[in-house]
Coordinates of C-alpha atoms and ligand atoms in Angstrom, one line a residue:
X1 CA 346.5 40.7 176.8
X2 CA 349.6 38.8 175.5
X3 CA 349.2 35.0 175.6
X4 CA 351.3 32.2 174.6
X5 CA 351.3 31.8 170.9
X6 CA 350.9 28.1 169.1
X7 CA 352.1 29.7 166.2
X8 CA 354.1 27.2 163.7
X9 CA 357.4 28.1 162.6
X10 CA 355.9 27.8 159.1
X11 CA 353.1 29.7 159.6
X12 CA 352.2 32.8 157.6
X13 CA 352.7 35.7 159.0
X14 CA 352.1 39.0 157.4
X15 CA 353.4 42.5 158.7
X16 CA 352.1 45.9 157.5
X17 CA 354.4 48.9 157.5
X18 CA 358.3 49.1 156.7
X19 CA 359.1 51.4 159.6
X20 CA 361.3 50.3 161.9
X21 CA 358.9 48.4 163.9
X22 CA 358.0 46.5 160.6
X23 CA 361.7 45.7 159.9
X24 CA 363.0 45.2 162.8
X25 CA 360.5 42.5 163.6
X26 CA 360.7 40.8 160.2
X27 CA 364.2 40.6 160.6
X28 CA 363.7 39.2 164.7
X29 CA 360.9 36.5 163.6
X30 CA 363.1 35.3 160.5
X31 CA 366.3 34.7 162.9
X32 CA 364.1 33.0 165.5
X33 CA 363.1 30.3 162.7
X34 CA 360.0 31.5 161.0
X35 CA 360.1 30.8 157.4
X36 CA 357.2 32.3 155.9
X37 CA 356.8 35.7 156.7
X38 CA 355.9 38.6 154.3
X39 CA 355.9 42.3 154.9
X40 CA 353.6 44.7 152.9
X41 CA 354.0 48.9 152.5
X42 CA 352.4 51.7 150.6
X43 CA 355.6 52.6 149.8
X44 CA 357.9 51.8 147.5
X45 CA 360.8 50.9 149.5
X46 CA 363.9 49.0 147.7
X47 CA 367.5 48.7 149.2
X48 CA 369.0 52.2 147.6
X49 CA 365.9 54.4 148.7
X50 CA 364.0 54.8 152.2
X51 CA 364.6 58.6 152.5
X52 CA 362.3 61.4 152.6
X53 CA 364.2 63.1 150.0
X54 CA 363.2 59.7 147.8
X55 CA 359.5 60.3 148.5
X56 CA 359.0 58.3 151.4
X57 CA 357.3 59.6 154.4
X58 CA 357.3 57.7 157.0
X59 CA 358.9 58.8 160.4
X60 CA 361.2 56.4 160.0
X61 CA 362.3 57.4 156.4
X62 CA 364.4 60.2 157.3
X63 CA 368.3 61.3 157.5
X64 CA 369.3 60.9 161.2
X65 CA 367.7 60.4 164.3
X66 CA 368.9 60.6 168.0
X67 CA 370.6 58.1 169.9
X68 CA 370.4 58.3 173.8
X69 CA 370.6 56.4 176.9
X70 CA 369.1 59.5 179.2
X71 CA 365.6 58.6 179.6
X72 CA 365.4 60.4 183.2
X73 CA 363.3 57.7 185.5
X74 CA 361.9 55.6 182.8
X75 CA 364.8 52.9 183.7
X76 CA 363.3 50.2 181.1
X77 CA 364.2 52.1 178.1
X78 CA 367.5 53.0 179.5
X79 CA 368.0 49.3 179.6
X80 CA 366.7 49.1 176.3
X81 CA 369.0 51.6 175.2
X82 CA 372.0 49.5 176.5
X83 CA 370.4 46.8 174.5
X84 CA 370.3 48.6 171.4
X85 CA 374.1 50.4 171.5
X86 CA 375.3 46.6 171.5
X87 CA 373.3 46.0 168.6
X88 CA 374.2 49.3 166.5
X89 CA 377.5 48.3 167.2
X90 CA 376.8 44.7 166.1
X91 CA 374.9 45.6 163.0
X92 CA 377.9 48.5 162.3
X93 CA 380.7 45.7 162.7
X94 CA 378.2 43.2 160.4
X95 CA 378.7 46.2 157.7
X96 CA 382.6 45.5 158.0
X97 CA 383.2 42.4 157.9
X98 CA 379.9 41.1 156.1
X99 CA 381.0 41.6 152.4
X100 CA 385.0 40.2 153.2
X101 CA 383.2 36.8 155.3
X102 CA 380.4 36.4 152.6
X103 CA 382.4 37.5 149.5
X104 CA 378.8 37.3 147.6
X105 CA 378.1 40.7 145.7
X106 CA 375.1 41.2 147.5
X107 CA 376.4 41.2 150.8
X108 CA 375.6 45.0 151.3
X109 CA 373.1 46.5 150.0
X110 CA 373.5 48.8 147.1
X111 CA 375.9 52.5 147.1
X112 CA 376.7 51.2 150.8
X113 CA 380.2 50.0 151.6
X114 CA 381.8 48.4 154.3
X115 CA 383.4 51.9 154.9
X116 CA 380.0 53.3 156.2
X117 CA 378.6 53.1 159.6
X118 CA 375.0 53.4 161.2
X119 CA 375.6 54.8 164.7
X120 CA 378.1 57.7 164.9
X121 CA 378.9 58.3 169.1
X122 CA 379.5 61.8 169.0
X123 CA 377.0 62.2 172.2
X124 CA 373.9 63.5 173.2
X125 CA 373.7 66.7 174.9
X126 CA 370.7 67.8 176.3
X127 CA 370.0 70.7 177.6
X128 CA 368.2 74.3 178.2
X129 CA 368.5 78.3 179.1
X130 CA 367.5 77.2 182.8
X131 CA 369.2 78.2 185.5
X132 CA 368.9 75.1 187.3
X133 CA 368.8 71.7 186.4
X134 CA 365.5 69.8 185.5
X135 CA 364.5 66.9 187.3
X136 CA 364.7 64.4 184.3
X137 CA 368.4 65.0 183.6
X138 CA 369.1 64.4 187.5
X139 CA 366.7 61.5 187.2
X140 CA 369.0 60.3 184.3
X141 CA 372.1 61.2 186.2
X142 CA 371.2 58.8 189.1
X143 CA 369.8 56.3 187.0
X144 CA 372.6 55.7 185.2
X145 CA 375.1 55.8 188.1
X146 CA 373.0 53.5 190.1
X147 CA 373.2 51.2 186.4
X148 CA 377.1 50.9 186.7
X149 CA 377.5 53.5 183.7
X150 CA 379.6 55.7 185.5
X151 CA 380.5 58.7 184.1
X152 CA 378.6 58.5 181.3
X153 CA 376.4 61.4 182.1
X154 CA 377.9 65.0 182.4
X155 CA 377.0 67.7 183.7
X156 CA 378.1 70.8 181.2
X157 CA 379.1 72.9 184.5
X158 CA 380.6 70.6 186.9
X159 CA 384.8 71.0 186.6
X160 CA 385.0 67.1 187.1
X161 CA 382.7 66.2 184.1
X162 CA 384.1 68.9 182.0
X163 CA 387.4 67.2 182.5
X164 CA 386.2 63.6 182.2
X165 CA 385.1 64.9 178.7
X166 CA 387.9 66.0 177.2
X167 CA 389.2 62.9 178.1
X168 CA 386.8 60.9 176.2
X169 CA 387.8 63.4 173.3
X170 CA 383.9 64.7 174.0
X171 CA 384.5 68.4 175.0
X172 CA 383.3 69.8 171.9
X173 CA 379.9 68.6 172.8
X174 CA 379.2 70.8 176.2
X175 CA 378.9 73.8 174.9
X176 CA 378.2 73.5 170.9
X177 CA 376.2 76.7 170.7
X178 CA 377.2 80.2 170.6
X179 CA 375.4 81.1 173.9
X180 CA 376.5 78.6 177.0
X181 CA 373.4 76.6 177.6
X182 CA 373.3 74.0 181.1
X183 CA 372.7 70.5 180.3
X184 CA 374.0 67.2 180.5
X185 CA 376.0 65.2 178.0
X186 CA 375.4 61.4 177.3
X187 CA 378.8 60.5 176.2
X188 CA 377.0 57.0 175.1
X189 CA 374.6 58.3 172.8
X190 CA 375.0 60.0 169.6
X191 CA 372.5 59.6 166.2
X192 CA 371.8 57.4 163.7
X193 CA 371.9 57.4 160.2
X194 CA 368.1 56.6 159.7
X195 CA 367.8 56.2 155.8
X196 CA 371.2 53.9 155.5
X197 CA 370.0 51.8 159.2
X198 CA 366.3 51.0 157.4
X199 CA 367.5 50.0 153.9
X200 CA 370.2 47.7 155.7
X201 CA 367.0 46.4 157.6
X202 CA 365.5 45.6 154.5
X203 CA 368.3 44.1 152.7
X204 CA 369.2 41.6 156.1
X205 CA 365.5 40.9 156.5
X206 CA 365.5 39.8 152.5
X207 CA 368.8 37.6 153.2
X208 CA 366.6 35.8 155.7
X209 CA 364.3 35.4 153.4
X210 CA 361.5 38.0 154.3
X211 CA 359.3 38.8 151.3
X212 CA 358.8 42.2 150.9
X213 CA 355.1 43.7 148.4
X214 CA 355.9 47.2 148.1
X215 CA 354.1 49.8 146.3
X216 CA 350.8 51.8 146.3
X217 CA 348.5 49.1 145.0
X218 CA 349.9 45.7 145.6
X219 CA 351.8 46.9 148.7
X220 CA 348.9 48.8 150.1
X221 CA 346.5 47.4 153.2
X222 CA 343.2 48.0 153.0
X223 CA 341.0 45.6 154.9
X224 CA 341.6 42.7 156.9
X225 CA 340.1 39.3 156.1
X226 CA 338.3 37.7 158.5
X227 CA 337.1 34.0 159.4
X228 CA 334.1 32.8 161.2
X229 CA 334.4 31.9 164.8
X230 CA 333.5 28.3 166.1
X231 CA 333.5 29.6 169.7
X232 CA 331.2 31.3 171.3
X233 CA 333.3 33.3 173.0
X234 CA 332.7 36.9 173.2
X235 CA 336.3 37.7 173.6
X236 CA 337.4 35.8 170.2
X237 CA 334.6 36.5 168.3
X238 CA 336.7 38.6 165.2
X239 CA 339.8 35.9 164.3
X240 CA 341.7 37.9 161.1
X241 CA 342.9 35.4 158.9
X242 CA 345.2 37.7 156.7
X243 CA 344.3 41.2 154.7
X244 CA 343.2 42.7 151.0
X245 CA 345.7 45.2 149.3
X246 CA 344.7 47.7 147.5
X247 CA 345.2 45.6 143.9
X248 CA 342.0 43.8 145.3
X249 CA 344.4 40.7 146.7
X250 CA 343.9 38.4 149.6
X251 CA 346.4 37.1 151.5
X252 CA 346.1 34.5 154.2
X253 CA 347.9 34.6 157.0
X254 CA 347.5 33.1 160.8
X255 CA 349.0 36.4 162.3
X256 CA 348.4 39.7 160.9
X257 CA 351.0 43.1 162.8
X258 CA 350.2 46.1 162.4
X259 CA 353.0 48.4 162.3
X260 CA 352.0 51.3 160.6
X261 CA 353.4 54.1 162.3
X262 CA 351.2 57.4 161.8
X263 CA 348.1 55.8 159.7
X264 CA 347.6 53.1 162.6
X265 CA 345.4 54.6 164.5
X266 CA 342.6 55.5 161.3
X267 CA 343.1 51.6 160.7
X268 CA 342.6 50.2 163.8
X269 CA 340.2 52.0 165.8
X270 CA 340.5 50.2 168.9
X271 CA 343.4 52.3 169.3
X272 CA 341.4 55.4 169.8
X273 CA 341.6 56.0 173.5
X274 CA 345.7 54.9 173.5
X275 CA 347.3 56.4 170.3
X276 CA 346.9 59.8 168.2
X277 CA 349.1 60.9 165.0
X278 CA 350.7 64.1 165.4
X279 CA 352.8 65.9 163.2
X280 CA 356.4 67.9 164.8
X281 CA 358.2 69.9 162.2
X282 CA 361.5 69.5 160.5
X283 CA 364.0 72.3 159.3
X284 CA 366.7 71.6 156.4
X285 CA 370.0 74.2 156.4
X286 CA 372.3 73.5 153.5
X287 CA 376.0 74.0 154.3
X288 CA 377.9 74.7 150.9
X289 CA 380.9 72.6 150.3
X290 CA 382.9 75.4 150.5
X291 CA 381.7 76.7 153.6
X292 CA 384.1 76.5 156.7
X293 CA 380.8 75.5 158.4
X294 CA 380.7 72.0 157.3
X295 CA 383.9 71.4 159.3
X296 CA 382.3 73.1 162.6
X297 CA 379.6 71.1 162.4
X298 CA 380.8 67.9 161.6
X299 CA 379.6 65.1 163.8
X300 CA 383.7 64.9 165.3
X301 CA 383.1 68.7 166.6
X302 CA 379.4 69.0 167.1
X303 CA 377.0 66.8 169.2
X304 CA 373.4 65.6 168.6
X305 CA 371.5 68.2 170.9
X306 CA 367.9 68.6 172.5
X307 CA 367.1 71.9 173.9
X308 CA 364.2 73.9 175.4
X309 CA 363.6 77.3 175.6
X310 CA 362.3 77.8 178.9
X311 CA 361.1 81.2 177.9
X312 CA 358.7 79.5 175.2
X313 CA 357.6 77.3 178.2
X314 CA 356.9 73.8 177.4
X315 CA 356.5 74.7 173.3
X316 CA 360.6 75.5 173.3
X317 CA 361.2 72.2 172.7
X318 CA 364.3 71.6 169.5
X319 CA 366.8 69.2 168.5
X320 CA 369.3 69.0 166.3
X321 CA 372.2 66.9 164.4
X322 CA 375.3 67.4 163.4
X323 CA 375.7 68.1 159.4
X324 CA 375.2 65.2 156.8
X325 CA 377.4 64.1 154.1
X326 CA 375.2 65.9 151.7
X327 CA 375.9 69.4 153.9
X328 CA 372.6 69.2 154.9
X329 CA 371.9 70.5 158.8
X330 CA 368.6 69.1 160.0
X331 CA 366.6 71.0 163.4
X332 CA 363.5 69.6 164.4
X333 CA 360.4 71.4 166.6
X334 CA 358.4 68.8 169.0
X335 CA 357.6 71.6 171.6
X336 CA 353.9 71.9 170.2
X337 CA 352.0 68.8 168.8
X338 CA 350.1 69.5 166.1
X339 CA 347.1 67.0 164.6
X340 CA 345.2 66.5 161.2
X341 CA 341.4 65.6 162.1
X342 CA 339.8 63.9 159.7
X343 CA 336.2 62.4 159.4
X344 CA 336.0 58.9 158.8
X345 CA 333.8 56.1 157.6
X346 CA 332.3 55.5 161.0
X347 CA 331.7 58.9 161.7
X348 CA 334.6 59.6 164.3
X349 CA 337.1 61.8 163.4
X350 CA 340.8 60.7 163.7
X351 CA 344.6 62.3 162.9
X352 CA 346.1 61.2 159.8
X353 CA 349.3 62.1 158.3
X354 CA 349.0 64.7 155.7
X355 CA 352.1 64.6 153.6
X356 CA 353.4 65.5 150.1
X357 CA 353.6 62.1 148.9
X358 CA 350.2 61.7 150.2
X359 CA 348.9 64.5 147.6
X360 CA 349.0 67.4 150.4
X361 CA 350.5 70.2 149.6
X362 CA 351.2 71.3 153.3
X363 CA 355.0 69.4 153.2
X364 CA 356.6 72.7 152.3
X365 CA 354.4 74.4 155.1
X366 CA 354.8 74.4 159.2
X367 CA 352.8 75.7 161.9
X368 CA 354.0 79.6 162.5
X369 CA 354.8 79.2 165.7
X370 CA 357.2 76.2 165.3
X371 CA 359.2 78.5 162.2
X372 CA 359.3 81.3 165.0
X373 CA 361.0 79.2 167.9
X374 CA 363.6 77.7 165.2
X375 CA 364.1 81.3 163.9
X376 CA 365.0 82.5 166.9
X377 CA 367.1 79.9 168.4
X378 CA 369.2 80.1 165.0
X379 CA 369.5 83.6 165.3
X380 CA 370.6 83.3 169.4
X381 CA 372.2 80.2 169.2
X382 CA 373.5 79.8 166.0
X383 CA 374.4 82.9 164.2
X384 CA 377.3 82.0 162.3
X385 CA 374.7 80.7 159.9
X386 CA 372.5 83.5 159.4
X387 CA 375.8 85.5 159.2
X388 CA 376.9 83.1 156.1
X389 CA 374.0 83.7 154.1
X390 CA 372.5 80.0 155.2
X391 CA 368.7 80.0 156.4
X392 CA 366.5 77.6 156.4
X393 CA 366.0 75.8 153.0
X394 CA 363.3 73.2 153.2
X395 CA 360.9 72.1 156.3
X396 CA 358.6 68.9 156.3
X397 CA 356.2 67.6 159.0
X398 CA 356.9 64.2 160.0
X399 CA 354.1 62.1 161.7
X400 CA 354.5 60.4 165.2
X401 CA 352.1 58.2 166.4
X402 CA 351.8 59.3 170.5
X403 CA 350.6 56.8 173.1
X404 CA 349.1 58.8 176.0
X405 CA 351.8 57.3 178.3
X406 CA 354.9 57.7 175.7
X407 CA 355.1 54.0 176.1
X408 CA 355.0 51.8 172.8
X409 CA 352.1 49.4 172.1
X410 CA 353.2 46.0 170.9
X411 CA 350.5 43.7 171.9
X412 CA 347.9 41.3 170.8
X413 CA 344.6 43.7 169.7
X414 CA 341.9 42.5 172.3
X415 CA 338.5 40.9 170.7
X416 CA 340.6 40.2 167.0
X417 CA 342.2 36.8 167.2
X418 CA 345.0 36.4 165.1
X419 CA 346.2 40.3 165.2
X420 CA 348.5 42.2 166.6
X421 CA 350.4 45.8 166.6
X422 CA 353.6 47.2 166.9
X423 CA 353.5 51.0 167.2
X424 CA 352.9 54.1 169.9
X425 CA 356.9 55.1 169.1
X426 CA 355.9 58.3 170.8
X427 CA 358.7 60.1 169.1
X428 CA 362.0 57.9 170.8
X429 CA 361.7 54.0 168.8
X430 CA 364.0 55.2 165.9
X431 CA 367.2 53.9 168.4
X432 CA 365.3 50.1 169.1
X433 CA 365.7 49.5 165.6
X434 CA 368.0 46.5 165.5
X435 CA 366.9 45.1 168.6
X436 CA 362.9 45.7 169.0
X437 CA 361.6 42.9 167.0
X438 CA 363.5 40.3 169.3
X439 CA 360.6 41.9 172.2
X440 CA 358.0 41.8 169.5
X441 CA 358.4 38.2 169.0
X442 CA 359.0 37.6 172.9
X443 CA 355.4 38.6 173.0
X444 CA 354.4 36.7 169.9
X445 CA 355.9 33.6 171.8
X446 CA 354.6 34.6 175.2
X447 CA 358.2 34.9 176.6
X448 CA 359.4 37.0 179.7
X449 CA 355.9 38.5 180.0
X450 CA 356.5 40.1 183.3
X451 CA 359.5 42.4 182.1
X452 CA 358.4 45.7 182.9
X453 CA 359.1 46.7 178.9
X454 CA 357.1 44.9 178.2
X455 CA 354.6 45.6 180.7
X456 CA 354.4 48.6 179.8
X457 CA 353.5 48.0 176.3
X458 CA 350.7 45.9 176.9
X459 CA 347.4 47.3 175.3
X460 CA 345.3 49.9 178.4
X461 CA 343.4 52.6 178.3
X462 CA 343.5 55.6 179.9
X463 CA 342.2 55.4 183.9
X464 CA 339.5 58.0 185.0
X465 CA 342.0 59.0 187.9
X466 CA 345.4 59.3 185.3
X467 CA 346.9 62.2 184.3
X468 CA 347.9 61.7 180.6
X469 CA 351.6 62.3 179.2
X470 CA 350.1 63.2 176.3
X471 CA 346.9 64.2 176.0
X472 CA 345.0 62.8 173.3
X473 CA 341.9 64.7 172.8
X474 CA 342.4 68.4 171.1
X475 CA 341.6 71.2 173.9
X476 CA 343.6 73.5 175.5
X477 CA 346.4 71.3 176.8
X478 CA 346.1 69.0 174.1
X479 CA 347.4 68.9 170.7
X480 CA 346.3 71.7 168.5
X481 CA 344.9 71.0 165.1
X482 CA 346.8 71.8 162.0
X483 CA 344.6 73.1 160.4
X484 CA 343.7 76.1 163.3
X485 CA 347.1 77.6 163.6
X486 CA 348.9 79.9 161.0
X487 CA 351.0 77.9 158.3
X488 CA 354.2 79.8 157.1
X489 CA 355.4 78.3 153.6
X490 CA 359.6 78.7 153.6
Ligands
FAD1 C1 360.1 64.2 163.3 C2 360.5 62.9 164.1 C3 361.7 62.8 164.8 C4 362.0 61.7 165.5 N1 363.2 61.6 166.1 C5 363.6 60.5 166.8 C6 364.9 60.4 167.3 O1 365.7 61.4 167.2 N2 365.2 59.2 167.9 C7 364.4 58.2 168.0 O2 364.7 57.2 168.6 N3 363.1 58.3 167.5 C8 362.7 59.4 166.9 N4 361.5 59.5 166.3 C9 360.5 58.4 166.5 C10 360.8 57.3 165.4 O3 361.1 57.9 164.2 C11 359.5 56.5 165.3 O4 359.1 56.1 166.6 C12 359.6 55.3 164.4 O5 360.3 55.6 163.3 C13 358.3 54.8 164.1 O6 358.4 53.7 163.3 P1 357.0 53.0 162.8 O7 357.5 51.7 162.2 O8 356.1 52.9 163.9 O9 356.4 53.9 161.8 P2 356.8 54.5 160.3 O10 358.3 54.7 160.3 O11 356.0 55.7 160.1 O12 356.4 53.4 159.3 C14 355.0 53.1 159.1 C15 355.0 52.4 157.7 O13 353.6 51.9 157.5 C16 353.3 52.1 156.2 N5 351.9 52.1 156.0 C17 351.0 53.0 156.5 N6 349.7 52.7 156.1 C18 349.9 51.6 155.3 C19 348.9 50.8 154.6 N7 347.6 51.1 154.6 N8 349.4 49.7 153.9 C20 350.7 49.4 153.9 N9 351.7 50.1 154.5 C21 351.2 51.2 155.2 C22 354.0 53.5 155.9 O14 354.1 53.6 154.5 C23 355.3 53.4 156.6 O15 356.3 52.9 155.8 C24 361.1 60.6 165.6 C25 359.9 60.7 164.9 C26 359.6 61.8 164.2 C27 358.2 61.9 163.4

């Protein structure tokens, strides 16, 4: 679907969402020469506030997220991965040096300091209560040997790997729990720290001169603008020559992105049979200052983890970080996708992300079955908090936007001229943050069209004879409505 683009350097271009696909392409497009390029959100985003605790929701607006290069067989993100460590590191270093080399005040963007740091590399263990190893970790094992990233990958029972651990200063990370679990440790990955990464974003992306509308009216898309066709071709016949915000303003552009995480699918509904909003649940522990807790789960002693819980089948599925500055211990539940149906104005019903800040009162409320699995894992796995008097404190659900594949969609929208999207992060584009936009605007410019990334990214459908990743439709094997399974409020 990608073609070359004849698109001027000059040329407006508008982008729609502030995730991380939004930014990171605003901030790609800008360094490849494009002067005129404006990004638009709901929300009110400015350079000391992109966290959920600030009222954003987004899934990118949030305090850490994981870092890995084990991605089992799927050998392009692992690439990607590579890609991306260089540029954490890159965009870590810039946060240095950048106020010394500039010397201008703004040179960070406000409460940061050059002290701080995006990527922490305390690795990525992932593992489960199985007895033997699953084939994606072996996959990822493999993968990354036959990559040249030897020894990058160990295995949390193998004498060799436990040594090569402690000498990386990694042991801590093998066994972080109270009960031994088997899994492998990426010694390359780590997490992020989401809310600092995206407000960075935003402030590099203004230094380059990116215009940012922000805010529920003026900042809000609600309809593209169109422009009547000259050809009679059946395949161009809807060109989109920019979009209305909610203030009732049009503005022009020659190529419209949509990157709007969770709501893109109930704006674009072309994306119906490739992308569904689902909502995975998010626990908040609070580790007192005084507690001797903080220290044991400080990101020096304690990994970021993914874990399943064979015995809860395929809905065991957890992760979890290391403790935040603010003492705050964050465990998240993907094991069971959950949806929000919702009738719309041409009559087909779609997910949308139901959120506090988007007047639900469900944020304070997860599906039953996710506070059970967490519950129990704590309890198992993690007593020493129960034992201290710390329980879970606040939950929130957090929207993904699933491609039936798990492979992103950043593509030119077939039949609209003039529009594209960048979205389908299927739960893992959080790491591609500094380094996604540059493939964004390889496809703008038709570059390197055969890479299998981006291959993979191009916009399909569903084949009668696939088997889905993700199953899109509600049934039994597919998501389960929100709205049909117990709630617990916590
Ligand atoms: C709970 C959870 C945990 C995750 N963990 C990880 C992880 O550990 N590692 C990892 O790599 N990835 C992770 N991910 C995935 C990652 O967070 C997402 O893939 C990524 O953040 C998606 O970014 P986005 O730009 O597509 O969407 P979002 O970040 O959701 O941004 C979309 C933006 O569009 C705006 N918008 C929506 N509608 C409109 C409108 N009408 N007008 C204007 N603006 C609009 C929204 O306000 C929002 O700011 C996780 C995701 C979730 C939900």
């Amino acid at each position: 679907m990608a073609s070359t683009s004849p698109l001027a350097k000059n040329s407006p271009i508008i982008i729609v969402g502030a995730g991380i696909f939004g930014l990171s392409t605003s901030i790609h497009l800008a360094q490849r020469g494009y002067t005129n390029i404006t990004v638009f959100d709901k929300q009110p985003y400015h350079e000391t506030l992109y966290s959920y605790d600030a009222g954003c929701d987004s899934a990118s607006s949030d305090i850490n997220k994981i870092v890995r290069s084990a991605y089992g067989s799927q050998t392009e993100y692992q690439d990607l991965s590579t890609e991306a460590l260089s540029a954490w590191a890159a965009w870590n270093e810039e946060l240095k040096t950048s106020s010394s080399q500039d010397g201008s005040e703004d040179a960070l963007p406000p409460g940061m300091t050059p002290h701080d740091a995006f990527f922490i590399p305390n690795g990525h263990l992932t593992c489960s209560d199985a007895e033997t190893l699953p084939d994606f970790e072996r996959a990822t094992v493999e993968n990354m040997e036959s990559a040249g990233h030897h020894g990058t990958q160990l295995m949390n029972n193998e004498q060799q790997d436990i040594k090569l651990a402690s000498d990386k200063g990694m042991e801590y990370a093998l066994q972080p729990f109270a009960k031994n679990v088997l899994g492998v440790l990426d010694t390359t990955g780590g997490f992020v720290l989401a809310d600092k990464a995206c407000r960075f974003a935003l402030h590099k992306a203004k230094r380059l001169s990116v215009r940012f509308i922000l805010g529920p009216e003026s900042g809000r898309f609600t309809s593209f603008t169109y422009r009547a066709s000259t050809s009679t071709s059946t395949s161009t016949n809807n060109i989109i020559a920019g979009i209305t915000t909610a203030d009732g303003k049009s503005h022009p552009a020659a190529l419209t992105i949509l990157c709007c995480g969770g709501w893109t699918p109930s704006l674009l509904p072309s994306l119906d049979s490739l992308c569904e909003t689902t909502a995975g649940s998010v626990f908040m522990l609070r580790i007192p200052e005084s507690s001797p807790l903080r220290k044991r789960f400080h990101h020096s002693r304690f990994p970021s983890w993914s874990f399943n819980m064979r015995d809860h089948g395929a809905e065991g599925g957890l992760y979890g970080f290391p403790v935040d500055e603010n003492g705050v211990l964050k465990i998240g539940y993907r094991g069971t996708k959950y949806t929000n149906p919702q009738a719309q104005s041409d009559g087909q019903e779609r997910s949308v992300p139901a959120t506090k800040w988007s007047g639900s009162d469900t944020i304070t409320q997860v599906p039953q079955q996710a506070h059970k699995v967490v519950t129990r894992f704590l309890e198992e796995y993690l007593p020493e908090l129960g034992n201290s008097g710390i329980h879970i404190s606040e939950t929130r659900l957090c929207w993904y936007t699933d491609s039936f594949d798990n492979h992103y969609v950043i593509d030119r929208v077939p039949l609209y001229q003039g529009l594209m999207c960048a979205t389908g992060g299927s739960g893992h584009a959080f790491k591609f943050l500094p380094s996604i936009g540059n493939w964004v605007v390889d496809v703008i410019e038709g570059v390197g069209l055969e890479r299998p990334a981006i291959k993979a990214w191009r916009w399909r459908s569903l084949q009668e004879d696939e088997e889905p990743l993700n199953k899109l439709m509600e049934g039994s094997q597919g998501p389960r409505s929100l709205w049909n399974v117990p709630l617990v409020l916590v």
